[in-house]
Short mmCIF file of C-alpha atoms and ligand atoms in Angstrom, two decimals:
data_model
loop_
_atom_site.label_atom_id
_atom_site.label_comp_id
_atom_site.label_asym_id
_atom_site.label_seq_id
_atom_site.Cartn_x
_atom_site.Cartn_y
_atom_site.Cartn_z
CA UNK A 1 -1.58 22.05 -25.42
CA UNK A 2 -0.18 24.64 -22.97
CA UNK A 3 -2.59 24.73 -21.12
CA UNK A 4 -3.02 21.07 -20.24
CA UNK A 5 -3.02 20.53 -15.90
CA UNK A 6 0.06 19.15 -15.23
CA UNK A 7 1.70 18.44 -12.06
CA UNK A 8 3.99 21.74 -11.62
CA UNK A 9 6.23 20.86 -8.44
CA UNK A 10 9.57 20.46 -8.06
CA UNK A 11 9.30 17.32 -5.63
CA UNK A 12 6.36 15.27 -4.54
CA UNK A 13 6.41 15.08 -0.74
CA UNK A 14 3.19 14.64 0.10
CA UNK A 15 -0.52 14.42 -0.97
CA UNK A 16 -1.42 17.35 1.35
CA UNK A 17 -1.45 20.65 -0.20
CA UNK A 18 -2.47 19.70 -3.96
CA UNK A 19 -5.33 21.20 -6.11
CA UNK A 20 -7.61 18.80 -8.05
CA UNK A 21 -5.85 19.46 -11.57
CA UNK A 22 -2.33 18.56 -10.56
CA UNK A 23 -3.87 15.55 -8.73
CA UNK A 24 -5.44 14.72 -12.08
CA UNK A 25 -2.97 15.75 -14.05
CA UNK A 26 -0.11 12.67 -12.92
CA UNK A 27 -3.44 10.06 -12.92
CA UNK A 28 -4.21 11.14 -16.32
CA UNK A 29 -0.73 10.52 -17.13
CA UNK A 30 -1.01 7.57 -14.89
CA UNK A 31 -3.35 5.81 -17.03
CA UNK A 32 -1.58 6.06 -20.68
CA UNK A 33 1.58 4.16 -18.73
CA UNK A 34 -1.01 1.48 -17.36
CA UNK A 35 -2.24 1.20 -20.83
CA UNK A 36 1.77 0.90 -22.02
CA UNK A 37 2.58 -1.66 -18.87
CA UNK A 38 -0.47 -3.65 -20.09
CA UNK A 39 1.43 -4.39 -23.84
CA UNK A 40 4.59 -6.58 -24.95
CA UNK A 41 6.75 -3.34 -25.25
CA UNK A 42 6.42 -2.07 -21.45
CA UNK A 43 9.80 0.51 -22.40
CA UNK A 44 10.21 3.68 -23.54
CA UNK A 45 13.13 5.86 -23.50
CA UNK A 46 11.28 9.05 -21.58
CA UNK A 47 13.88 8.88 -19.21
CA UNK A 48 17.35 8.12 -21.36
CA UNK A 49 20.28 9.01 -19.61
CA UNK A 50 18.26 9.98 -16.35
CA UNK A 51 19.63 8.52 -13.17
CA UNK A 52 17.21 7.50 -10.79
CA UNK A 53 18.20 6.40 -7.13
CA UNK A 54 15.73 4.40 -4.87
CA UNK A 55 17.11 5.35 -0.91
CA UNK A 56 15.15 2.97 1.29
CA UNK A 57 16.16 3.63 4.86
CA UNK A 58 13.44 0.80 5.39
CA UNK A 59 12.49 -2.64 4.30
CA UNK A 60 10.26 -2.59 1.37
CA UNK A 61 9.71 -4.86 -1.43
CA UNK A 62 6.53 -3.77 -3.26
CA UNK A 63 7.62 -0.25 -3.48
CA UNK A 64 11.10 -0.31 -3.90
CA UNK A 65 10.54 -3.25 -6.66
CA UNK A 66 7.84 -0.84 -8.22
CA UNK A 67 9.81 2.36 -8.11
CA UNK A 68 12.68 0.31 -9.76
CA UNK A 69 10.63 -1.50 -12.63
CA UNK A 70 9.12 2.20 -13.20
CA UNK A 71 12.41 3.69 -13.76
CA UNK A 72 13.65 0.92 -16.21
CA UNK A 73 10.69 0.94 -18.21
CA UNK A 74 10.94 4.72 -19.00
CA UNK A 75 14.47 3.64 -19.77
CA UNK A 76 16.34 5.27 -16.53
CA UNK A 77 19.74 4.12 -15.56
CA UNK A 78 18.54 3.03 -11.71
CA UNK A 79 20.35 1.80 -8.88
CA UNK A 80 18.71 1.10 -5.37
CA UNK A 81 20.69 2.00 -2.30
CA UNK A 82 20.23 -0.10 0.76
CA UNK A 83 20.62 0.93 4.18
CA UNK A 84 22.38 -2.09 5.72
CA UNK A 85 24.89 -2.04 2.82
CA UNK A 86 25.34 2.08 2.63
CA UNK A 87 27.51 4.07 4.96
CA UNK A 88 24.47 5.07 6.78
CA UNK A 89 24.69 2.11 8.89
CA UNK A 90 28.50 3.32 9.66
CA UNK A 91 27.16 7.00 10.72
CA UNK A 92 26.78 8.61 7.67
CA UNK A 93 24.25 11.69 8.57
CA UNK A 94 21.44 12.71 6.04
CA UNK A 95 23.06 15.87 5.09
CA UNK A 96 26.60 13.68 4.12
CA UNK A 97 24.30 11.30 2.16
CA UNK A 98 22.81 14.40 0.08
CA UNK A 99 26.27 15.54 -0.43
CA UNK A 100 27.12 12.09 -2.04
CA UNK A 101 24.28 12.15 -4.34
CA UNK A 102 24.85 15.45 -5.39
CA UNK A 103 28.19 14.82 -6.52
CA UNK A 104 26.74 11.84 -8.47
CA UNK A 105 24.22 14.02 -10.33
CA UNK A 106 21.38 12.26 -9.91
CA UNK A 107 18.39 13.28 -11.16
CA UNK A 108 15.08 11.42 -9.13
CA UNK A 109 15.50 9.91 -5.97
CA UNK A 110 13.07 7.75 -4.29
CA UNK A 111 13.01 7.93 -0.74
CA UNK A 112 11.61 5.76 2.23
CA UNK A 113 12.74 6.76 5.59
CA UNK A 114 11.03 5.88 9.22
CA UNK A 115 11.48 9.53 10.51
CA UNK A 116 8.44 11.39 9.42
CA UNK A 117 9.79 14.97 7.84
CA UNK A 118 13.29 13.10 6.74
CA UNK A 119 12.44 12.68 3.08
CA UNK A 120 11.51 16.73 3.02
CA UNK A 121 14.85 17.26 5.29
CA UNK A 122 17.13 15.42 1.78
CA UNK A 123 14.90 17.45 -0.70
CA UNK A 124 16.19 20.37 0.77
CA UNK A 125 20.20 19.25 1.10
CA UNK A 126 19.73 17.70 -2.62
CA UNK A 127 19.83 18.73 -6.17
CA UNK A 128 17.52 16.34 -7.50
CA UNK A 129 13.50 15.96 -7.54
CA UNK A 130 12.56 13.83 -4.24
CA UNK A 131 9.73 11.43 -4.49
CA UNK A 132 8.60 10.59 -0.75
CA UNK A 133 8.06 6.74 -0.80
CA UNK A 134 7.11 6.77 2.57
CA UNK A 135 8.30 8.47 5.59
CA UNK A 136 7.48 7.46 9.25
CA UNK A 137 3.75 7.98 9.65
CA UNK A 138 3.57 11.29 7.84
CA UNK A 139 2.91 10.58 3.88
CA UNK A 140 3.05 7.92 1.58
CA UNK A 141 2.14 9.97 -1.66
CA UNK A 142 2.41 7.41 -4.60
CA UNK A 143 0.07 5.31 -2.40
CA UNK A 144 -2.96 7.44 -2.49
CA UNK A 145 -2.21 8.03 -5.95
CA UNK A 146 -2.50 4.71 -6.82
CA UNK A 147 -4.91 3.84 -4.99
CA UNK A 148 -7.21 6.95 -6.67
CA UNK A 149 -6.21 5.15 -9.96
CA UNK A 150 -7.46 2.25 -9.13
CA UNK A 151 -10.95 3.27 -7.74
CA UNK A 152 -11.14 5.72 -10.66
CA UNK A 153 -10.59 2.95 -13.23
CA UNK A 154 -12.83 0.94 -11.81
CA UNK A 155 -15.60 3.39 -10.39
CA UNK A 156 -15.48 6.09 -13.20
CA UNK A 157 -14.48 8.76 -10.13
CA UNK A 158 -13.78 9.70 -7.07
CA UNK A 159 -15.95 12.51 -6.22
CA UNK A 160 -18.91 11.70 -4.44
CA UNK A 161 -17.77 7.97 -3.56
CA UNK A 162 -18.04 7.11 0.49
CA UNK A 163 -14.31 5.62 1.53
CA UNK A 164 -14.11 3.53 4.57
CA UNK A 165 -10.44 3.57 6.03
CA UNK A 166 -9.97 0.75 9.11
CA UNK A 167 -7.94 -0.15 10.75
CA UNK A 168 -3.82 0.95 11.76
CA UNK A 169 -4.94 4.88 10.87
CA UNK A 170 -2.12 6.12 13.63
CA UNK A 171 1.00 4.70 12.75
CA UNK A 172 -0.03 4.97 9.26
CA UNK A 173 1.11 7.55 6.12
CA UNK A 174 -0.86 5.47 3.69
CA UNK A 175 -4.07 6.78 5.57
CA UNK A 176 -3.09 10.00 5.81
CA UNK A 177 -2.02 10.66 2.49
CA UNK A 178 -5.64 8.89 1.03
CA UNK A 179 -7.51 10.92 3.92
CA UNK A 180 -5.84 14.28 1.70
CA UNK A 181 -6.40 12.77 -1.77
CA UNK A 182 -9.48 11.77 -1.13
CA UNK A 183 -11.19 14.78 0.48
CA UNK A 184 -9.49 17.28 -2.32
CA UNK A 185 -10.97 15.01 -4.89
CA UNK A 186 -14.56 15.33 -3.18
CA UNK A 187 -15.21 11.51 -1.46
CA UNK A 188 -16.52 11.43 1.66
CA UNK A 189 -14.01 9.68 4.04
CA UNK A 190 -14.44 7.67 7.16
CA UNK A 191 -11.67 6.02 9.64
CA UNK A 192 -13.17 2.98 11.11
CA UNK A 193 -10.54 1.75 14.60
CA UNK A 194 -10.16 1.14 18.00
CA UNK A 195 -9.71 4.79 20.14
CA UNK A 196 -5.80 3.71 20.60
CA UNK A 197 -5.47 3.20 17.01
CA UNK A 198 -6.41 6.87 15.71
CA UNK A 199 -4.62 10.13 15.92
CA UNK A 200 -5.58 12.14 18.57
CA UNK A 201 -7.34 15.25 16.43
CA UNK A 202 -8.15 12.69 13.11
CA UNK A 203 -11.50 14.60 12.84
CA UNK A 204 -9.92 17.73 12.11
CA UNK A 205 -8.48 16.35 8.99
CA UNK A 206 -11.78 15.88 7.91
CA UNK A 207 -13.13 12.27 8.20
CA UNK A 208 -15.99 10.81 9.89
CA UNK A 209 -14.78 8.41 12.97
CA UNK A 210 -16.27 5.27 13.88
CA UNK A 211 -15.19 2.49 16.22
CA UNK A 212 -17.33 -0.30 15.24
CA UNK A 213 -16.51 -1.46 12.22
CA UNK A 214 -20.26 -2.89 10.82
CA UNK A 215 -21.24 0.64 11.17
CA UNK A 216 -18.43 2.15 9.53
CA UNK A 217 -18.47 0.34 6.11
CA UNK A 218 -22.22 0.30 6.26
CA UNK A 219 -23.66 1.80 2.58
CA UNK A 220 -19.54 2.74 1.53
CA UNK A 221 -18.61 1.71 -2.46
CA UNK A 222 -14.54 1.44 -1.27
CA UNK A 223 -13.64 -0.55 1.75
CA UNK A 224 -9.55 0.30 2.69
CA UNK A 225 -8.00 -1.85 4.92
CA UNK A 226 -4.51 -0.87 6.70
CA UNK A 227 -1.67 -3.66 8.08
CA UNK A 228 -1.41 -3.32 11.74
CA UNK A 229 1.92 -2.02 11.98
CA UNK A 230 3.20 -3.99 14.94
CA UNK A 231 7.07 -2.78 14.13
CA UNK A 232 5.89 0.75 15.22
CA UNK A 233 3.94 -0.22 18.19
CA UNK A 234 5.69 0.55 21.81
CA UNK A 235 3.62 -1.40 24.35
CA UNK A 236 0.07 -2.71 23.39
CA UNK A 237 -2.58 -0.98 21.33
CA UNK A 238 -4.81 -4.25 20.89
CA UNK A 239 -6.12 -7.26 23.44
CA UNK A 240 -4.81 -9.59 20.63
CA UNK A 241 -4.73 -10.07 16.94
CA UNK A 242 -7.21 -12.70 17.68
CA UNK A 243 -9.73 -9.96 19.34
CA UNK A 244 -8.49 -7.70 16.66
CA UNK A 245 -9.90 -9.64 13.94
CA UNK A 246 -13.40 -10.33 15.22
CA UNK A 247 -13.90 -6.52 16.46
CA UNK A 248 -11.83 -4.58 13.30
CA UNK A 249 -11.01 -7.48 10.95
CA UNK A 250 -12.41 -7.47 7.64
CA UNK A 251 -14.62 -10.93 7.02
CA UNK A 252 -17.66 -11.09 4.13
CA UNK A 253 -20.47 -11.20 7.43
CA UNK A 254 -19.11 -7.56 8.25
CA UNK A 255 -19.00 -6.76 4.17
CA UNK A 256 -22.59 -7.54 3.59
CA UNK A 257 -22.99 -4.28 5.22
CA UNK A 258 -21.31 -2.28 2.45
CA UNK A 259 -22.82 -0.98 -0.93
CA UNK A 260 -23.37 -3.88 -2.71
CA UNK A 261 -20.76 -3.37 -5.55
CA UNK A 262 -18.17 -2.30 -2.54
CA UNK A 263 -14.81 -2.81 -3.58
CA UNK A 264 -11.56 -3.52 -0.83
CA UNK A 265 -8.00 -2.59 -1.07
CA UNK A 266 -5.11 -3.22 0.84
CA UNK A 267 -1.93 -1.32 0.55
CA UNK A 268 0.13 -4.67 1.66
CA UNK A 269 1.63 -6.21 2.83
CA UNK A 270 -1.41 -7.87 4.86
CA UNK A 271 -1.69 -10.00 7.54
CA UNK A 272 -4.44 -12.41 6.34
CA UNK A 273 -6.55 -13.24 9.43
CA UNK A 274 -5.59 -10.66 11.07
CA UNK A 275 -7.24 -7.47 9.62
CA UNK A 276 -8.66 -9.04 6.55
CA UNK A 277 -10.10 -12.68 6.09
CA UNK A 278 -7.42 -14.34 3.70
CA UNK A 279 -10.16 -15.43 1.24
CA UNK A 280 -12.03 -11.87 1.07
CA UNK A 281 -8.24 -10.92 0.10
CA UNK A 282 -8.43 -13.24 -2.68
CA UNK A 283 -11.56 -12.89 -3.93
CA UNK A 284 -11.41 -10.84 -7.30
CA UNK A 285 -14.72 -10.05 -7.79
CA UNK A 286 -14.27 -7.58 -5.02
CA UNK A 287 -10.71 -7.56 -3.95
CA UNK A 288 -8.73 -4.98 -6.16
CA UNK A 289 -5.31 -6.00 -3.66
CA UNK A 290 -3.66 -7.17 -7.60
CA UNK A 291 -5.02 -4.42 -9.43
CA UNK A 292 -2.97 -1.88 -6.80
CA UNK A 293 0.43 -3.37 -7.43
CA UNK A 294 -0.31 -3.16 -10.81
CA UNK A 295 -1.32 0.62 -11.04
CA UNK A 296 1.82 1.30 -8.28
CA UNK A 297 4.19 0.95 -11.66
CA UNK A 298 2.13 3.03 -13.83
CA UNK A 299 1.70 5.68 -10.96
CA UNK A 300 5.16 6.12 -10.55
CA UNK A 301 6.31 6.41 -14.48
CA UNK A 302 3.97 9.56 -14.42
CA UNK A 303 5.39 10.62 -11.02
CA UNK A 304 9.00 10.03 -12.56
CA UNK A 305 8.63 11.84 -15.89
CA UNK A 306 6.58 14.57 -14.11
CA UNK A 307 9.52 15.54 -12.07
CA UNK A 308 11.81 14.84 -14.33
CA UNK A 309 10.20 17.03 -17.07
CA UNK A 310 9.71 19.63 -13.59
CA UNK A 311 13.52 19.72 -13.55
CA UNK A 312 14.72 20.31 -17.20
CA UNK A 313 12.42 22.78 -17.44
CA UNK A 314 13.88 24.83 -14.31
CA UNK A 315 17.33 23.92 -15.60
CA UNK A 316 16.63 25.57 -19.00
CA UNK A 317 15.38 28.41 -16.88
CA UNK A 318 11.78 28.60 -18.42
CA UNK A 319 9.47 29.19 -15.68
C1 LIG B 1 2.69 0.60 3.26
C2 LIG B 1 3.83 1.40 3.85
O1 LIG B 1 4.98 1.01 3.79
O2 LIG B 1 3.50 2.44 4.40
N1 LIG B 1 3.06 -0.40 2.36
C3 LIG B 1 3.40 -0.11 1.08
O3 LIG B 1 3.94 0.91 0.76
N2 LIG B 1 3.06 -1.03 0.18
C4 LIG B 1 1.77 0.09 4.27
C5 LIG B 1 2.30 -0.86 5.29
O4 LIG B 1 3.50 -1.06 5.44
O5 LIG B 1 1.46 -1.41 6.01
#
């Protein structure tokens, strides 16, 4: 049993930087909680007398409601901080809010921050296991996890699998952190968006660009498809949403294109109309948009008891 993969970090900032087997290791354990969340008795007591803090610097609903039913179903004591309400809004710098925590023994906290680099800033001024739920446009690690769960659920693997990413790629972690998970698992990935809507360099993270979109989801089994993030636009990076959606939106004429099984995600929240044709989003027989919510819980149980195991381990001072 020793020898089982499991994930051995302290903290899980970010998707970059993993091997295969710890990858695996929190979707394997993924799955038996998606099996568990899937029953009438969704709690365990994994977590009993565990404190787990959700510290959302930013406006969330999906993840901060999914970190938080995660928590209580492994039987966690959790309390969600909010920025508007904490002394953050007063002043309060990072470093003062670690302090705080510290003193407060907390064991996981769940983070969310716009500064990219912030979340990895606290897990150095903290005691506790950090969980990045998103910070600026750097990672979004639970994401790609999920995500991965899902295709793998449905698709038997990952590995050899052609991923289409369109859309948003600059201003967004959740591509970044799939564009990691992805290529360490062995899928071929593509980023399918205008030229002012990609990193300058994105090739060298290993994708495949394209910047029409027919061409880009042409023969790919997973079609991803990003929000435009208009809150972390300065100036314009589009015509229009209108021109948007007919060049880069997501519509079934464009999807015909794709492997015929080709599934589509969406990390949401979406703008229907906008990058994806509202009843493409709502089609089930190839929109997995519900099935990602619902592996987000499961994904972060196994993130939560890995760490949490992570840290009594270190604190009995086995290796
Ligand atoms: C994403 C995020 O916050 O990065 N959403 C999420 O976590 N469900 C993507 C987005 O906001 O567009």
């Amino acid at each position: 049993m020793t020898d089982m993969p499991r994930y051995p970090h302290r903290h899980l900032l970010g998707i970059q930087g993993l091997h295969p087997p710890e990858i695996n290791a929190l979707l394997d354990l993924s799955e038996r909680y998606a099996e568990q969340n899937q029953g009438a008795d969704k709690k365990d007591s994994t977590l009993r007398g565990r404190t787990v803090i959700n510290l959302f610097f930013e406006n969330s609903t999906r993840t901060r409601t999914s970190f938080e039913l995660a928590g209580k179903r492994l039987g966690a004591d959790v309390i969600n901080m909010q920025v508007a309400t904490s002394s953050v809004a007063k002043g309060e710098t990072l470093i003062d809010t670690a302090m705080t925590l510290n003193a407060m023994h907390v064991d996981v906290l769940a983070v969310r921050h716009p500064d990219s680099g912030a979340v990895q800033l606290l897990s150095e001024k903290t005691n506790c296991a950090v969980i990045n739920g998103g910070d600026g446009r750097h990672e979004h690690p639970t994401q790609a996890l999920l995500d991965a769960l899902t295709i793998r659920r449905r698709k038997g693997r990952l590995e050899g699998l052609t991923v289409a990413i369109c859309g948003d790629v600059l201003h967004s972690r959740v591509a970044r952190s799939n564009i990691h998970l992805l290529n360490t698992m062995g899928a071929r990935v593509r980023v399918v968006a205008p030229r002012t809507l990609l990193p300058s360099g994105v090739e060298t993270l290993g994708v495949d660009v394209y910047h029409d979109i027919t061409e880009g989801v042409r023969g790919c089994d997973i079609i991803m498809m990003l929000r435009l993030q208009q809150e972390r636009m300065q100036g314009s990076y589009v015509p229009s949403v209108r021109e948007f959606f007919r060049f880069f939106g997501l519509d079934y004429a464009k999807l015909a294109n794709a492997a015929p099984d080709a599934l589509i995600m969406h990390p949401g929240p979406m703008n229907r109309g906008v990058e994806i044709d509202s009843d493409l989003a709502d089609d089930f027989e190839r929109s997995v948009i519900r099935e990602q919510v619902e592996m987000g819980v499961a994904v972060r149980m196994a993130c939560l008891e890995a760490l949490a195991a992570n840290a009594e381990s270190s604190a009995g001072g086995a290796a």
